PDB file of C-alpha atoms in Angstrom:
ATOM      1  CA  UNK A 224     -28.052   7.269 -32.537  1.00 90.00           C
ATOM      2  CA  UNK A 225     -24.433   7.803 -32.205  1.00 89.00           C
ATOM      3  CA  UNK A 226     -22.460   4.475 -31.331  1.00 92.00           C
ATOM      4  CA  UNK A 227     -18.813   4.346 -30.745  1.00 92.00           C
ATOM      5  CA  UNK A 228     -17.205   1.427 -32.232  1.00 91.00           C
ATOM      6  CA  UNK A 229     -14.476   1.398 -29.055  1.00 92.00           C
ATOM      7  CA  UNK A 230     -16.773   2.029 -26.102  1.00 94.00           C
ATOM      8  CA  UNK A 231     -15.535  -1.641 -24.559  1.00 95.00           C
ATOM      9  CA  UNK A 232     -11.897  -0.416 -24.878  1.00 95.00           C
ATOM     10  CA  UNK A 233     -12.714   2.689 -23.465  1.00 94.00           C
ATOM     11  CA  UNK A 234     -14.506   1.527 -20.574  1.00 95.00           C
ATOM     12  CA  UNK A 235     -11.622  -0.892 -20.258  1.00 96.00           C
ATOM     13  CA  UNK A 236      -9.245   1.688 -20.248  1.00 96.00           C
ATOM     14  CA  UNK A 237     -11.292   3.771 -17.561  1.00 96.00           C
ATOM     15  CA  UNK A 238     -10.800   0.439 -15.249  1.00 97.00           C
ATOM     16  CA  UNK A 239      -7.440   0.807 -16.031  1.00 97.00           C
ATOM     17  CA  UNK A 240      -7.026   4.215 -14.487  1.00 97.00           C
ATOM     18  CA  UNK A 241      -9.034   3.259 -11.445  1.00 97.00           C
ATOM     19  CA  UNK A 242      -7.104   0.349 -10.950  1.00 97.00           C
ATOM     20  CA  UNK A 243      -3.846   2.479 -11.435  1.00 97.00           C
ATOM     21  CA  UNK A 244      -5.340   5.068  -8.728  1.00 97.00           C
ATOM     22  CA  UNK A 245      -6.010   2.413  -6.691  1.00 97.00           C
ATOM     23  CA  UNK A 246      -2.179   1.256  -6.927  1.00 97.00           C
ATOM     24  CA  UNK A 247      -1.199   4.777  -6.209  1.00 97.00           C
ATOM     25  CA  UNK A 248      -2.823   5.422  -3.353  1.00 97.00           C
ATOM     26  CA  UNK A 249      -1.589   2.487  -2.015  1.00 97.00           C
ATOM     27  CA  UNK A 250       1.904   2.995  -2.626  1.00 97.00           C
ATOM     28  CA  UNK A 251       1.030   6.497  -0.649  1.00 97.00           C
ATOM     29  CA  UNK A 252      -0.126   5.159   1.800  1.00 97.00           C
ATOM     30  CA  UNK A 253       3.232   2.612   2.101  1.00 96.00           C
ATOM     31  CA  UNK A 254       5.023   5.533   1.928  1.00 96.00           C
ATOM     32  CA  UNK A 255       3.491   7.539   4.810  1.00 97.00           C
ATOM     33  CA  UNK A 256       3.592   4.430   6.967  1.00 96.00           C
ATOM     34  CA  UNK A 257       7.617   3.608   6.055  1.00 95.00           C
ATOM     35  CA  UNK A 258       8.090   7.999   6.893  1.00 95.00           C
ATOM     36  CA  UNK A 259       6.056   7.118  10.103  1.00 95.00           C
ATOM     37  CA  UNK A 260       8.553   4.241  10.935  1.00 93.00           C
ATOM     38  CA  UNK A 261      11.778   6.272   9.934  1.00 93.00           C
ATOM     39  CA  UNK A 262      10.394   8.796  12.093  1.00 94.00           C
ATOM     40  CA  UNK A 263       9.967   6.449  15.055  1.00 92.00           C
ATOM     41  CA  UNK A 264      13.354   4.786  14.715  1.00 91.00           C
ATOM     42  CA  UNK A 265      15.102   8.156  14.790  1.00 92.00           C
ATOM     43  CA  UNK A 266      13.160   9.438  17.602  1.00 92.00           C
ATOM     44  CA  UNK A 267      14.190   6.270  19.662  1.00 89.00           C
ATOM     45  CA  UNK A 268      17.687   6.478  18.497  1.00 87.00           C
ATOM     46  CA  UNK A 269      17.774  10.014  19.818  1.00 89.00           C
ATOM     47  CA  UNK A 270      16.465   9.082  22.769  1.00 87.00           C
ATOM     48  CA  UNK A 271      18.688   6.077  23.279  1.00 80.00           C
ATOM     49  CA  UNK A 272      21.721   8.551  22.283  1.00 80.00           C
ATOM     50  CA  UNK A 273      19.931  10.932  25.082  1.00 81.00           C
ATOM     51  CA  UNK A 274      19.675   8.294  27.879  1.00 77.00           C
ATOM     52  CA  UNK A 275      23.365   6.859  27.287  1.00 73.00           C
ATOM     53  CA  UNK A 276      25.179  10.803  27.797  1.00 73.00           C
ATOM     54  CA  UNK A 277      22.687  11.137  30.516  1.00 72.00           C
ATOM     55  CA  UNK A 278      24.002   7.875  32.097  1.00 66.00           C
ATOM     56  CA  UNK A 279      27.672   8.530  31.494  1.00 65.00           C
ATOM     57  CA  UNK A 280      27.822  11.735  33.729  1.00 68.00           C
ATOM     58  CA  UNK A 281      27.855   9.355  36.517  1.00 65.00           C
ATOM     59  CA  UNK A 282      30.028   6.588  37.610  1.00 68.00           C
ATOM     60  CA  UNK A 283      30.644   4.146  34.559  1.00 67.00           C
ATOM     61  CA  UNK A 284      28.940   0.928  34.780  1.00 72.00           C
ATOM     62  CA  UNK A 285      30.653  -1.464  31.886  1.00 74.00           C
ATOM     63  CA  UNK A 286      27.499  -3.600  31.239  1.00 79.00           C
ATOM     64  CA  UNK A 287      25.069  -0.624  31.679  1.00 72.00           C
ATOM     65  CA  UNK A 288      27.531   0.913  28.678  1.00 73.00           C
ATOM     66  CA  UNK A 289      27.678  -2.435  26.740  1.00 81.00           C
ATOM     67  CA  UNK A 290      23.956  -2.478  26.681  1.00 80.00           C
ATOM     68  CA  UNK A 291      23.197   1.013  25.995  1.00 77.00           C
ATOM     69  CA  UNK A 292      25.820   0.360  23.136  1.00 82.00           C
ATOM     70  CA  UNK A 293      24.165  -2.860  21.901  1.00 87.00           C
ATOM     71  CA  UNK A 294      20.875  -1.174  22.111  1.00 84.00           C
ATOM     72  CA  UNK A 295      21.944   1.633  19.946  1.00 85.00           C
ATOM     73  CA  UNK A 296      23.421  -0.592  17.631  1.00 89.00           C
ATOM     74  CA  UNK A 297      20.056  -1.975  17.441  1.00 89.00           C
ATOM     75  CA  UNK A 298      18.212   1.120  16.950  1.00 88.00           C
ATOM     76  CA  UNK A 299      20.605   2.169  13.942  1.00 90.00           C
ATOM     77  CA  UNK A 300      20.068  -0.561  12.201  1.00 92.00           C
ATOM     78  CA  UNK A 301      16.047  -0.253  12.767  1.00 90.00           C
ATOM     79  CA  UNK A 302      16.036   3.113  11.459  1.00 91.00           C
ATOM     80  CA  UNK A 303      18.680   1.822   8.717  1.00 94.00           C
ATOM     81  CA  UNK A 304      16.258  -0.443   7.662  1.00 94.00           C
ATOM     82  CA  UNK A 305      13.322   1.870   7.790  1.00 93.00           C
ATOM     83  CA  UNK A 306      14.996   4.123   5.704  1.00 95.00           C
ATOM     84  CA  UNK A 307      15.624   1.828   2.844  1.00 96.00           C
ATOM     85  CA  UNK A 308      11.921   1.027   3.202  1.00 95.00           C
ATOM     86  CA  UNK A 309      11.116   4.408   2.827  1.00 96.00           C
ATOM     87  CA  UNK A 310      13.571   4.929  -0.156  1.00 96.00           C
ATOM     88  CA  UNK A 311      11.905   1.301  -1.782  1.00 96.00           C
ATOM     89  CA  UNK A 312       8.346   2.950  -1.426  1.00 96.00           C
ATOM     90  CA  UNK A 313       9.259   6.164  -3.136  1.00 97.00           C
ATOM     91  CA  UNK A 314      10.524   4.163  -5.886  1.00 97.00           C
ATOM     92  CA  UNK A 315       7.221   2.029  -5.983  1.00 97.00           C
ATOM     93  CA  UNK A 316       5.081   5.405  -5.596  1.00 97.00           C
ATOM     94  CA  UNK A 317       7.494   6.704  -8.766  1.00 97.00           C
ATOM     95  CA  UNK A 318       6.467   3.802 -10.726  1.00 97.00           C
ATOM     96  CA  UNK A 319       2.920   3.144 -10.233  1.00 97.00           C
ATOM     97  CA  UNK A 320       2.290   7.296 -10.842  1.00 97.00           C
ATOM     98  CA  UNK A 321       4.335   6.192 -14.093  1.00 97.00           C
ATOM     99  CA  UNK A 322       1.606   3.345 -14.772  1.00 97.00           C
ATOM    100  CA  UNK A 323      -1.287   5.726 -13.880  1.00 97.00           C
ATOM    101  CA  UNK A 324       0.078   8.551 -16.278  1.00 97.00           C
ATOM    102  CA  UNK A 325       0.491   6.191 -18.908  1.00 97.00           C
ATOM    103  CA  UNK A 326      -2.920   4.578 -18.435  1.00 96.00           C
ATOM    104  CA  UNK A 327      -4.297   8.215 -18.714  1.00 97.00           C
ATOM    105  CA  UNK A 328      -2.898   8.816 -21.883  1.00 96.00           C
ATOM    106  CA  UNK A 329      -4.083   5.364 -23.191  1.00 95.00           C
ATOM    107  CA  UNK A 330      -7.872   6.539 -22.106  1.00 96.00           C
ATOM    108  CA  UNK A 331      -7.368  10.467 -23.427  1.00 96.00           C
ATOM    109  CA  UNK A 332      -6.325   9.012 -26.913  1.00 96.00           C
ATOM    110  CA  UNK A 333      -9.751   7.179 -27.000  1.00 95.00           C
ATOM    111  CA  UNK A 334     -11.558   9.616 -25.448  1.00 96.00           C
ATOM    112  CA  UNK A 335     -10.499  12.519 -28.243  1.00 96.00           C
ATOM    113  CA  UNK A 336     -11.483  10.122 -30.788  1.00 95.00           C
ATOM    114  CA  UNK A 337     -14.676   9.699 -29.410  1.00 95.00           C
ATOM    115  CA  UNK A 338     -14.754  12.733 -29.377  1.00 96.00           C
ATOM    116  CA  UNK A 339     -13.730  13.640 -33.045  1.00 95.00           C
ATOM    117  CA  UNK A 340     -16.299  10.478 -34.343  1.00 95.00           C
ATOM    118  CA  UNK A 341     -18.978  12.077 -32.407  1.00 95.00           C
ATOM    119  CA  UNK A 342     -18.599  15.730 -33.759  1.00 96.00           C
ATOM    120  CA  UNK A 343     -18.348  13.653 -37.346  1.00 95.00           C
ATOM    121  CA  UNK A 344     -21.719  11.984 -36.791  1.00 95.00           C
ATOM    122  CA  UNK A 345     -23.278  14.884 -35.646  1.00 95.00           C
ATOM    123  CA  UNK A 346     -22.098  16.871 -39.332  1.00 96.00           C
ATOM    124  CA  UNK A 347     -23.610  13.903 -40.872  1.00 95.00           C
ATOM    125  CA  UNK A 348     -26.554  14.026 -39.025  1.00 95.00           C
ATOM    126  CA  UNK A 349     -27.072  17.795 -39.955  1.00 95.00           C
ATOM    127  CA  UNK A 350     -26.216  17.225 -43.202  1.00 96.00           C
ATOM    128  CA  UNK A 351     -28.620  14.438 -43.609  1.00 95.00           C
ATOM    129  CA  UNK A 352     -31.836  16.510 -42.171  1.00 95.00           C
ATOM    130  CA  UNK A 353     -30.573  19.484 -44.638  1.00 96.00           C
ATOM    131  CA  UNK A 354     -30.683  17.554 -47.635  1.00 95.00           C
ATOM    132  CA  UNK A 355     -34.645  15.524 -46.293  1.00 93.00           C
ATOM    133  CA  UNK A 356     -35.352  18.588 -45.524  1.00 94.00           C
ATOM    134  CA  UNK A 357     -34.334  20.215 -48.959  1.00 93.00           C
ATOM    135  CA  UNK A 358     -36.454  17.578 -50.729  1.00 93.00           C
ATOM    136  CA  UNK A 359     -39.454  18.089 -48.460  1.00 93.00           C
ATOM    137  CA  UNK A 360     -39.363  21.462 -49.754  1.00 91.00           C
ATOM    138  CA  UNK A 361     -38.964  20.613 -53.541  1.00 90.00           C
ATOM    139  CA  UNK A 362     -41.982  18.238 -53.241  1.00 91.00           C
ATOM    140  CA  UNK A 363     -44.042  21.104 -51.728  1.00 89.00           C
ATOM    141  CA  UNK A 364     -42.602  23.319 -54.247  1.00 88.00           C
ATOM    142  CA  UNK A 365     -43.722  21.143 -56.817  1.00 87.00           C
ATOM    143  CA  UNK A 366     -46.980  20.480 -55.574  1.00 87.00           C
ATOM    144  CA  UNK A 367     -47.725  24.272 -54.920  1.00 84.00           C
ATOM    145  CA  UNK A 368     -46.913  24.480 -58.330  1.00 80.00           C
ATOM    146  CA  UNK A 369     -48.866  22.056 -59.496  1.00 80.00           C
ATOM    147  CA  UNK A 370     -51.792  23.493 -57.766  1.00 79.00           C
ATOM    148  CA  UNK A 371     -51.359  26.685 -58.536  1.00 79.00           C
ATOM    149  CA  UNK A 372     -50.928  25.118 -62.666  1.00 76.00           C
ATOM    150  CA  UNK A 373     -54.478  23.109 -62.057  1.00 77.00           C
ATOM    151  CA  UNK A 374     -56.029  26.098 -60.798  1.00 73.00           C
ATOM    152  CA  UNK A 375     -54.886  28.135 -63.861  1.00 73.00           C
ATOM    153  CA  UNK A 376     -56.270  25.536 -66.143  1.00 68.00           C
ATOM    154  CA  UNK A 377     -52.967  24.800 -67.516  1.00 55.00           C
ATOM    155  CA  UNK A 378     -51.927  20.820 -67.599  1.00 55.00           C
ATOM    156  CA  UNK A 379     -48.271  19.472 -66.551  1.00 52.00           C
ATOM    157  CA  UNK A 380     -46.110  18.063 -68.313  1.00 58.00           C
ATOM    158  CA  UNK A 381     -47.246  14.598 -66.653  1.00 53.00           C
ATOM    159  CA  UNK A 382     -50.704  14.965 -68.106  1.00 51.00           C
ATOM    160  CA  UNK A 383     -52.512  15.817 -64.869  1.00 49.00           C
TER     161      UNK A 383
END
């Protein structure tokens, strides 16, 4: 029976790759949920924006303006900050699809030889019935002969 020497590292380096996987759908998922955010902050920012030119076609009220101002400040540096979330998750989505490539390659490299062992094994294997069977057939070989020597009255070289 065919036994790979590595199988523990190989299984260990499967775990590896689901692990990685693991760490990249995460990261995904960070990602969608920082877009999400971004999106939100720029949709209230718009609509802040929106509300304020809406509000100035009136009469000017100073405080109304100083809030709407403060407010917007506010909502730029929300979707500031959402945006540098998004652009740190990208990078984090980057590396751990780095990590899961790598931890690919790792397994592949084990799995070919594997691979290569078991295709060596199974030559062996092949070989090793060719040559039993080979001497199967010399012993029946030599027994037919004998047999066929007995019946002919004519002794072997063994004395039988």
């Amino acid at each position: 029976m065919f036994r790979f020497r590595l199988e523990r590292v190989l299984q260990h380096r499967q775990r590896e790759v689901d692990a990685r996987s693991r760490d990249v759908a995460s990261a995904q998922r960070s990602l969608r949920d920082a877009e999400e955010e971004l999106g939100r902050a720029s949709r209230q920012l718009q609509q802040g924006r929106a509300e304020i030119a809406a509000g100035r076609q009136g009469r000017m009220d100073p405080i109304a303006l100083q809030r709407g101002t403060a407010w917007q400040d506010e909502l730029a540096a929300r979707r500031l900050a959402a945006e540098q979330i998004v652009a740190l998750a990208r990078k984090e989505l980057a590396t751990t699809q780095e990590h899961l490539q790598e931890a690919w390659r790792d397994r592949e490299v084990l799995e070919r030889l594997r691979q290569r062992q078991r295709q060596e094994w199974d030559l062996e294997q092949a070989r090793r019935e060719r040559r039993a069977l080979d001497e199967i057939g010399a012993i029946r070989s030599a027994l037919s002969g004998r047999r066929r020597n007995k019946d002919a009255g004519v002794m072997s070289p063994g004395g039988e």
